mmCIF file of C-alpha atoms in Angstrom:
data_model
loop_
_atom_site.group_PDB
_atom_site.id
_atom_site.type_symbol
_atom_site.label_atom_id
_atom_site.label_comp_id
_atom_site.label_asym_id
_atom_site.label_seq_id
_atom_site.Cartn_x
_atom_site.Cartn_y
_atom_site.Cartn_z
ATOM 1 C CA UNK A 1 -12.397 -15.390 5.312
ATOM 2 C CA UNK A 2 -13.109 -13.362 2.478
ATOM 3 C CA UNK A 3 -16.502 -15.370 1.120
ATOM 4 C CA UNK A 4 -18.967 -13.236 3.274
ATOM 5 C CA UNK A 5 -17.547 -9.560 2.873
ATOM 6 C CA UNK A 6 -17.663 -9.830 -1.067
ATOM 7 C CA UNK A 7 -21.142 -11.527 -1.389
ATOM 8 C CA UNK A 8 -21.912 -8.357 0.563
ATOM 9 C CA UNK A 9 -20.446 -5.860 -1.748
ATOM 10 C CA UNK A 10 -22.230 -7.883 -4.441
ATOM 11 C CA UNK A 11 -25.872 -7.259 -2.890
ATOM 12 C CA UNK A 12 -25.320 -3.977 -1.794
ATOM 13 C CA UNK A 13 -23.741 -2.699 -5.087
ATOM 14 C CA UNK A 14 -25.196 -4.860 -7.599
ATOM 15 C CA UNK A 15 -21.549 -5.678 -8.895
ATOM 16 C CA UNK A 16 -20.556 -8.195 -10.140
ATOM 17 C CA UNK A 17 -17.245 -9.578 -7.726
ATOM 18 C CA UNK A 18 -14.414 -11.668 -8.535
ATOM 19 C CA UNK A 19 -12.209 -12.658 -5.998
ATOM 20 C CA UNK A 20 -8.492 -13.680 -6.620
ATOM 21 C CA UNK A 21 -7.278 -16.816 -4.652
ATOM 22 C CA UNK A 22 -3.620 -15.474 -5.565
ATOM 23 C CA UNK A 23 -0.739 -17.493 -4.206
ATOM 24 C CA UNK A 24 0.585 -16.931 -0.414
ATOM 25 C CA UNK A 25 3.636 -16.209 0.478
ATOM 26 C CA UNK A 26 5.817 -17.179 1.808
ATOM 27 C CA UNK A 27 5.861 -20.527 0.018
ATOM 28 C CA UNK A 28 5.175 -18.019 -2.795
ATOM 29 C CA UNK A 29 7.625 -14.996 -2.088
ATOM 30 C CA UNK A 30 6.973 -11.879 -3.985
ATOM 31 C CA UNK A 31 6.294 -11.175 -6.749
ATOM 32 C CA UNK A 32 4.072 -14.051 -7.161
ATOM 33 C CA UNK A 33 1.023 -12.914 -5.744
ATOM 34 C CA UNK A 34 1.559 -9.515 -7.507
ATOM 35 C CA UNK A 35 1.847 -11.701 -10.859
ATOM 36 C CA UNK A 36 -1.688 -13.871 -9.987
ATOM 37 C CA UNK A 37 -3.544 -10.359 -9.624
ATOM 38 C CA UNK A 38 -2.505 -8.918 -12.586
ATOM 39 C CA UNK A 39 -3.184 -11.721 -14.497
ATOM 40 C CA UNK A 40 -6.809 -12.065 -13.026
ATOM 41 C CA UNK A 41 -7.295 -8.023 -13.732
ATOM 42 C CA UNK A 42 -5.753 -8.856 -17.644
ATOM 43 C CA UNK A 43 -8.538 -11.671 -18.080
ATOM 44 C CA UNK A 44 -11.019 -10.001 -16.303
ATOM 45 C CA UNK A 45 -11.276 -6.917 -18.444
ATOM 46 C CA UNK A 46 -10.892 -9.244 -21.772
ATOM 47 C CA UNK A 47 -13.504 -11.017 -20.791
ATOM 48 C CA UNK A 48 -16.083 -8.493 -18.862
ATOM 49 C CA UNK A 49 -18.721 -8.679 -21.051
ATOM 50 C CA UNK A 50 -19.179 -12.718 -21.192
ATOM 51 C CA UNK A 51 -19.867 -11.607 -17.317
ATOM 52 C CA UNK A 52 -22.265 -9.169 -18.485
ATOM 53 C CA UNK A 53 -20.213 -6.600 -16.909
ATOM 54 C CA UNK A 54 -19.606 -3.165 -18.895
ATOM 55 C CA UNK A 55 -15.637 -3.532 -19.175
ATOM 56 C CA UNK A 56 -15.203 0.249 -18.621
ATOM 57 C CA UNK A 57 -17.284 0.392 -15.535
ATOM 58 C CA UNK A 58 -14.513 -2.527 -13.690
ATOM 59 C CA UNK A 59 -13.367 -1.538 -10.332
ATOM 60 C CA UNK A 60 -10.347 -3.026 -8.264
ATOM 61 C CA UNK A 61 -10.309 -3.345 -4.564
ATOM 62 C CA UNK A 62 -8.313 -4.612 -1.819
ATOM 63 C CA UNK A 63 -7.735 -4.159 1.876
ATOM 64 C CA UNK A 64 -4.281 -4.327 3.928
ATOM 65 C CA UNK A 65 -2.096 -6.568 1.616
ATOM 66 C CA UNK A 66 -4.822 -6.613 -0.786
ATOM 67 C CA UNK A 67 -4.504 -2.788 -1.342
ATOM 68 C CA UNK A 68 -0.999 -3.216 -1.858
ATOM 69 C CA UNK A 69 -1.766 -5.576 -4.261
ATOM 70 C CA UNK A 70 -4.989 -3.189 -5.622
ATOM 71 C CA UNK A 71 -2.626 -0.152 -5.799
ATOM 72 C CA UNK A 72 0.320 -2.032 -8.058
ATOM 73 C CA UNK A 73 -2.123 -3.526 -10.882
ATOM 74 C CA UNK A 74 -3.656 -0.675 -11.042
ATOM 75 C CA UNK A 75 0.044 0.916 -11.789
ATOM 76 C CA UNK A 76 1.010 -1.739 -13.977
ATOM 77 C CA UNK A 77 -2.404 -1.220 -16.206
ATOM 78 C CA UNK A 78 -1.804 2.592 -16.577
ATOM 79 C CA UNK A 79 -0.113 2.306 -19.791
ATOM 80 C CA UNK A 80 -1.988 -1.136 -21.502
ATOM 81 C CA UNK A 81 -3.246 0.423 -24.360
ATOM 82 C CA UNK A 82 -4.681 -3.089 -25.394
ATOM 83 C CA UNK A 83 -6.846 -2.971 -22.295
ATOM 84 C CA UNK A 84 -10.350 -1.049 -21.325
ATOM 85 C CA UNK A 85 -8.994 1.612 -18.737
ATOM 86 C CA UNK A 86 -10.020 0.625 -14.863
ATOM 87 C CA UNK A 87 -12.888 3.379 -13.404
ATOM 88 C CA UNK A 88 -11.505 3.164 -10.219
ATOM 89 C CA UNK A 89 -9.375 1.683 -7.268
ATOM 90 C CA UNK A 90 -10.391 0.755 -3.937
ATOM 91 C CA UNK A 91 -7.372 1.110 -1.325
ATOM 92 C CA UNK A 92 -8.998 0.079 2.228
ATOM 93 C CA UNK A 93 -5.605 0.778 4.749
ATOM 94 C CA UNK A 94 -3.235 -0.534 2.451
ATOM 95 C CA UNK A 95 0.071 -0.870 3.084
ATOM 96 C CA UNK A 96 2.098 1.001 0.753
ATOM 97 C CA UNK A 97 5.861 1.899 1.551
ATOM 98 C CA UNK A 98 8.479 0.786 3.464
ATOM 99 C CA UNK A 99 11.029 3.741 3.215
ATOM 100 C CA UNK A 100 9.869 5.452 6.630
ATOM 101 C CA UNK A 101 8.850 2.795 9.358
ATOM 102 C CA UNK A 102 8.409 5.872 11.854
ATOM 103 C CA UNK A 103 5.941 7.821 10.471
ATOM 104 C CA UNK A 104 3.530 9.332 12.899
ATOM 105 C CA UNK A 105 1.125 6.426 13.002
ATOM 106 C CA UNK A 106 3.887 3.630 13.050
ATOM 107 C CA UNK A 107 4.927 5.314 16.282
ATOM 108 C CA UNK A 108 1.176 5.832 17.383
ATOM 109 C CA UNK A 109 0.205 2.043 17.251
ATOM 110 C CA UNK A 110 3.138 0.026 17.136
ATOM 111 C CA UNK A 111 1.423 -1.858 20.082
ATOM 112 C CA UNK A 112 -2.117 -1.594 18.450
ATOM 113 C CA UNK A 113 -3.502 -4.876 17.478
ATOM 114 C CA UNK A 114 -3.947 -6.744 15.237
ATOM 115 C CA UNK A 115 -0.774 -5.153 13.170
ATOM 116 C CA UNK A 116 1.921 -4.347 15.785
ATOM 117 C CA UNK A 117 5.142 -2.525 14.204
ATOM 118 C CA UNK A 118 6.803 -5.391 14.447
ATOM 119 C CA UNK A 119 4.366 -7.971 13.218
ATOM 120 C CA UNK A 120 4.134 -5.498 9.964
ATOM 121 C CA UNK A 121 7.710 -5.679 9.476
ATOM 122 C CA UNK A 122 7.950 -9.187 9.815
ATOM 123 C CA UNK A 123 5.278 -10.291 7.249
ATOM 124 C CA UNK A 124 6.655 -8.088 5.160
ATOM 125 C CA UNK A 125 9.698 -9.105 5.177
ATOM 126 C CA UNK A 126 8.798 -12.732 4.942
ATOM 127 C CA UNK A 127 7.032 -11.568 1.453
ATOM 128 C CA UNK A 128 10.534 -10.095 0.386
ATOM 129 C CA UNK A 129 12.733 -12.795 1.215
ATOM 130 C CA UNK A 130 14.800 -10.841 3.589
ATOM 131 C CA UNK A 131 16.445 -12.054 6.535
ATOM 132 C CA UNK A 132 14.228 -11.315 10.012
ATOM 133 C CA UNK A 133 17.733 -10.473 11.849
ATOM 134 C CA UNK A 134 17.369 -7.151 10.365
ATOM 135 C CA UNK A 135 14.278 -5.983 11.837
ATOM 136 C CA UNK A 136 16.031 -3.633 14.264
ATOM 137 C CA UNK A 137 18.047 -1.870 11.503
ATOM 138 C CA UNK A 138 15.258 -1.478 8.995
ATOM 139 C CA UNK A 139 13.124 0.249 11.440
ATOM 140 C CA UNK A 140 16.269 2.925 12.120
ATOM 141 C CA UNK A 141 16.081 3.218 8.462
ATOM 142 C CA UNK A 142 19.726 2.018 7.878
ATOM 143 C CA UNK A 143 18.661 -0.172 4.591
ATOM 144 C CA UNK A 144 17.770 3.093 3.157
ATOM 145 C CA UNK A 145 20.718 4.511 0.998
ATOM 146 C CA UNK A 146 21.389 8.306 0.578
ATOM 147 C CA UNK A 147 20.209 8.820 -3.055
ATOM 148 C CA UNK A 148 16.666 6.873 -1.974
ATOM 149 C CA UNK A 149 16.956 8.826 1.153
ATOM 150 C CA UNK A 150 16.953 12.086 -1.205
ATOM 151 C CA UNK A 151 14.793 10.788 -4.007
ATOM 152 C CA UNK A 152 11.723 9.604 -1.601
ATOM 153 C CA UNK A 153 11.233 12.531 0.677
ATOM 154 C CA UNK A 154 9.041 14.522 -1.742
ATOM 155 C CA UNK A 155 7.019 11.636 -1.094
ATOM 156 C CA UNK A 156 7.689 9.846 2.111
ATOM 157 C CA UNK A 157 7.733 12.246 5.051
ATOM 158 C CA UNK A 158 6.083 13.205 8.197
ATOM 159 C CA UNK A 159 6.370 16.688 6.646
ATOM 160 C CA UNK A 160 3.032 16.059 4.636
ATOM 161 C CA UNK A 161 1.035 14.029 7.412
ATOM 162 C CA UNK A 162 -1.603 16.631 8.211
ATOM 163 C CA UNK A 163 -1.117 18.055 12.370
ATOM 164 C CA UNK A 164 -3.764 16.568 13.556
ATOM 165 C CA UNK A 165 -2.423 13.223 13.044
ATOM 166 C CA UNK A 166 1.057 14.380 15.036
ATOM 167 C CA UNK A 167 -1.345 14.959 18.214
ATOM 168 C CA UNK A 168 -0.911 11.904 19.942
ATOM 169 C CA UNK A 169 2.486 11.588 20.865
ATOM 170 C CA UNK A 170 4.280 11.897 17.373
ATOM 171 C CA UNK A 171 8.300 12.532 18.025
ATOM 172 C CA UNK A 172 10.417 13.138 15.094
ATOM 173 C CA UNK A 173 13.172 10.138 14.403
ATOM 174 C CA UNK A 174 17.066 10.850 14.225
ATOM 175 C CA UNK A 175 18.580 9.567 11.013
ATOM 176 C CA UNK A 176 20.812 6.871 10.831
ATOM 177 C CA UNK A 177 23.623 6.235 8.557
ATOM 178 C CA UNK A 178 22.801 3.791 5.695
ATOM 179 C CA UNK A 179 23.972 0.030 6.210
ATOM 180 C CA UNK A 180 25.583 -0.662 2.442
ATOM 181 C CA UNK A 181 25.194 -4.613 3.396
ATOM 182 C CA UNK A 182 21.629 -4.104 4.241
ATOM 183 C CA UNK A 183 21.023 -1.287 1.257
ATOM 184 C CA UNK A 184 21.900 -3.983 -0.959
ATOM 185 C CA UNK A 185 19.877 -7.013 0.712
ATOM 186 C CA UNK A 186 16.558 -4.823 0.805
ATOM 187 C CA UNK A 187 16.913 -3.860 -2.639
ATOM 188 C CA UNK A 188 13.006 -5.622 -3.681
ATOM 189 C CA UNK A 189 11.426 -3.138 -0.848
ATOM 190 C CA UNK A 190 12.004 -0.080 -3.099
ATOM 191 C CA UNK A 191 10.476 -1.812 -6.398
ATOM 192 C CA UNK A 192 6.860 0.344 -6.723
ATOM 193 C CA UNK A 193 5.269 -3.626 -6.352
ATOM 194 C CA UNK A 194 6.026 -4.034 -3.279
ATOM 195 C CA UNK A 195 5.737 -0.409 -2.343
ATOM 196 C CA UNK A 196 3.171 1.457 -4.986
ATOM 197 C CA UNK A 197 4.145 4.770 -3.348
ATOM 198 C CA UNK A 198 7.285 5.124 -4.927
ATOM 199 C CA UNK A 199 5.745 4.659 -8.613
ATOM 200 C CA UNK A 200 7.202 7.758 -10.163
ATOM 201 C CA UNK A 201 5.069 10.456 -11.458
ATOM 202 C CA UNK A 202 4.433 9.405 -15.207
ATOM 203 C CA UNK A 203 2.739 6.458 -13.161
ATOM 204 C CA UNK A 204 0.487 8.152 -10.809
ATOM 205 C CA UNK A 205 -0.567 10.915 -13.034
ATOM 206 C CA UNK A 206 -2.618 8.155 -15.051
ATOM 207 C CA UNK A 207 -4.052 6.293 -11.902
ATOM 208 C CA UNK A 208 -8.172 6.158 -11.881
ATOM 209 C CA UNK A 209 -10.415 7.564 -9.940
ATOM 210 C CA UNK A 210 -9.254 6.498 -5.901
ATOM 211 C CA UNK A 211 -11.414 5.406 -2.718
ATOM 212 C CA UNK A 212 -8.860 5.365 0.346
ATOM 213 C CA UNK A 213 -9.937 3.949 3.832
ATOM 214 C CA UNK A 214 -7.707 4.916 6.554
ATOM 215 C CA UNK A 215 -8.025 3.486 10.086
ATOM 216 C CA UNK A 216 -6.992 5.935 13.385
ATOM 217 C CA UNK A 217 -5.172 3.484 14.917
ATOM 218 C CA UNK A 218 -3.051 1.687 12.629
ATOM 219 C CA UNK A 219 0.553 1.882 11.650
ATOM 220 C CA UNK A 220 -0.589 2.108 7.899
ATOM 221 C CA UNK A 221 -2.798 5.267 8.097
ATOM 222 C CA UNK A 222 0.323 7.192 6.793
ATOM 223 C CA UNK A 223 0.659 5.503 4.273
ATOM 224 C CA UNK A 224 -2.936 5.917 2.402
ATOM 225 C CA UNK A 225 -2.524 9.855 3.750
ATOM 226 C CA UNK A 226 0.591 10.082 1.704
ATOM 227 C CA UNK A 227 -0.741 8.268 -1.321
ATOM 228 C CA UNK A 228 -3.611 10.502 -1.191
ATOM 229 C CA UNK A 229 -1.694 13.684 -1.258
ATOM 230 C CA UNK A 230 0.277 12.389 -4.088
ATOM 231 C CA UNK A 231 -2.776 11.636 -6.390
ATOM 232 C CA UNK A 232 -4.291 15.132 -5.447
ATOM 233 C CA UNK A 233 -1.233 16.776 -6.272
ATOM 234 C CA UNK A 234 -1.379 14.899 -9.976
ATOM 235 C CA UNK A 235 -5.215 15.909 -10.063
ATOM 236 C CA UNK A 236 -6.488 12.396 -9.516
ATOM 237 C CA UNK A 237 -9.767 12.729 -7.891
ATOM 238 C CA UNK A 238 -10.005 10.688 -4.622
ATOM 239 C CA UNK A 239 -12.100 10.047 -2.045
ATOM 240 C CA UNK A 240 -10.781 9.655 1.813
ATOM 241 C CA UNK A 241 -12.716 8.143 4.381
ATOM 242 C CA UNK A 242 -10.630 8.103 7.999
ATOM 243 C CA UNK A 243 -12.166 6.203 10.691
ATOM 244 C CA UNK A 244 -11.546 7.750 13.845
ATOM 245 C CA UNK A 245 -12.601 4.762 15.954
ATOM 246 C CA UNK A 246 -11.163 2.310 13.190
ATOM 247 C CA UNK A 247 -8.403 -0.214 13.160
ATOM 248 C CA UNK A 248 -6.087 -2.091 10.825
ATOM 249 C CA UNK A 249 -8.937 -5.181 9.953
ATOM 250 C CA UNK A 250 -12.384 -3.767 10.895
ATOM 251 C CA UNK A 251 -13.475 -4.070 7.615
#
């Protein structure tokens, strides 16, 4: 699937591109496919130069999943002092949080191919392990416990989604009481892995130089809006391209 778009970003950039054929869940479940990428990355910038690449000119990229995956390596490489330092990330609509499932653009395009809500949730969830009975509860945002529910809105909230996004038919959510059961259950969700926005600040302050992608209609726009307000707030220098036609898998 993936052959043809990265012989294209080899011509057109003159990059060299390696392309990880991680593990897929969910014979795999997470964090194996997290693990795979991270080791690739580790070997990758050991052994640039026997690729006659310049190992502080290596870039990671990744779209939907893939900048999921993109966003946490380049996390977990932050403080590998052993290691050259990455120049930059490539997040192309990258799913990146799963504290607030009605977010502006989750209620926008929850019928928008090819990612309904409800096909995001279940993939995800899949990935994590977690029992698909709970779909209906995780959406109300009752696996979210009060302390997360306090710690995360500096950085998860429709507060900091820009009004021009809100347009289109944006309502705010009520809030429902936590589920203790499911708090407990959905415990890997919260791990910055599976959901890179909630690295803490000693994390993201280090993060390279960022391209973010965002799509209009898909339920992850949100997401790469909020992750790009969090590196600009930490002075990371990033640069946003929306697509106002776009959706979630037009690259």
């Amino acid at each position: 699937a993936y052959e043809r778009t990265c012989r294209y970003f080899c011509g057109k950039t003159n990059s060299v591109v390696v392309c990880v054929g991680y593990r897929l869940a969910p014979e795999n479940p997470f964090p194996a496919q997290f693990e795979d990428c991270l080791t690739a990355a580790i070997h990758f910038l050991r052994t640039a130069q026997d690729h006659g690449v310049d190992p502080s000119r290596v870039v990671i990229c990744g779209d939907s999943s893939g900048g999921t995956l993109t966003a946490a390596v380049g996390q977990a490489l932050v403080n590998r002092r052993d290691l050259p330092k990455l120049r930059a990330q490539i997040l192309i609509y990258p799913f990146l949080q799963c504290v607030d499932l009605n977010l502006p653009s989750y209620q926008q395009n929850e019928r928008v191919p090819i990612l309904l809500k409800e096909r995001t949730l279940v993939l995800g969830l899949k990935y994590a392990k977690v029992d698909l009975g709970f779909i209906k509860q995780l959406f109300k945002g009752c696996h979210v416990s009060e302390d997360r529910r306090l710690k995360y809105q500096k950085w998860v909230s429709p507060d900091y989604i820009p009004h021009e996004f809100k347009t289109r038919g944006y309502k705010p959510s009520p809030t429902y009481l936590p589920s203790k059961e499911l708090c407990e259950i959905a415990e890997s969700v919260f791990d910055p892995v599976f959901s890179p926005l909630l690295a803490e600040d000693s994390v993201i302050a280090q993060l390279p130089e960022t391209f973010i992608l965002t799509c209009e209609f898909d339920v992850l726009r949100d997401d790469g809006l909020l992750y790009k307000k969090r590196l600009e707030d930490h002075g990371i220098k990033v640069t946003w391209c929306h697509l106002q036609e776009g959706f979630h898998g037009t690259l």
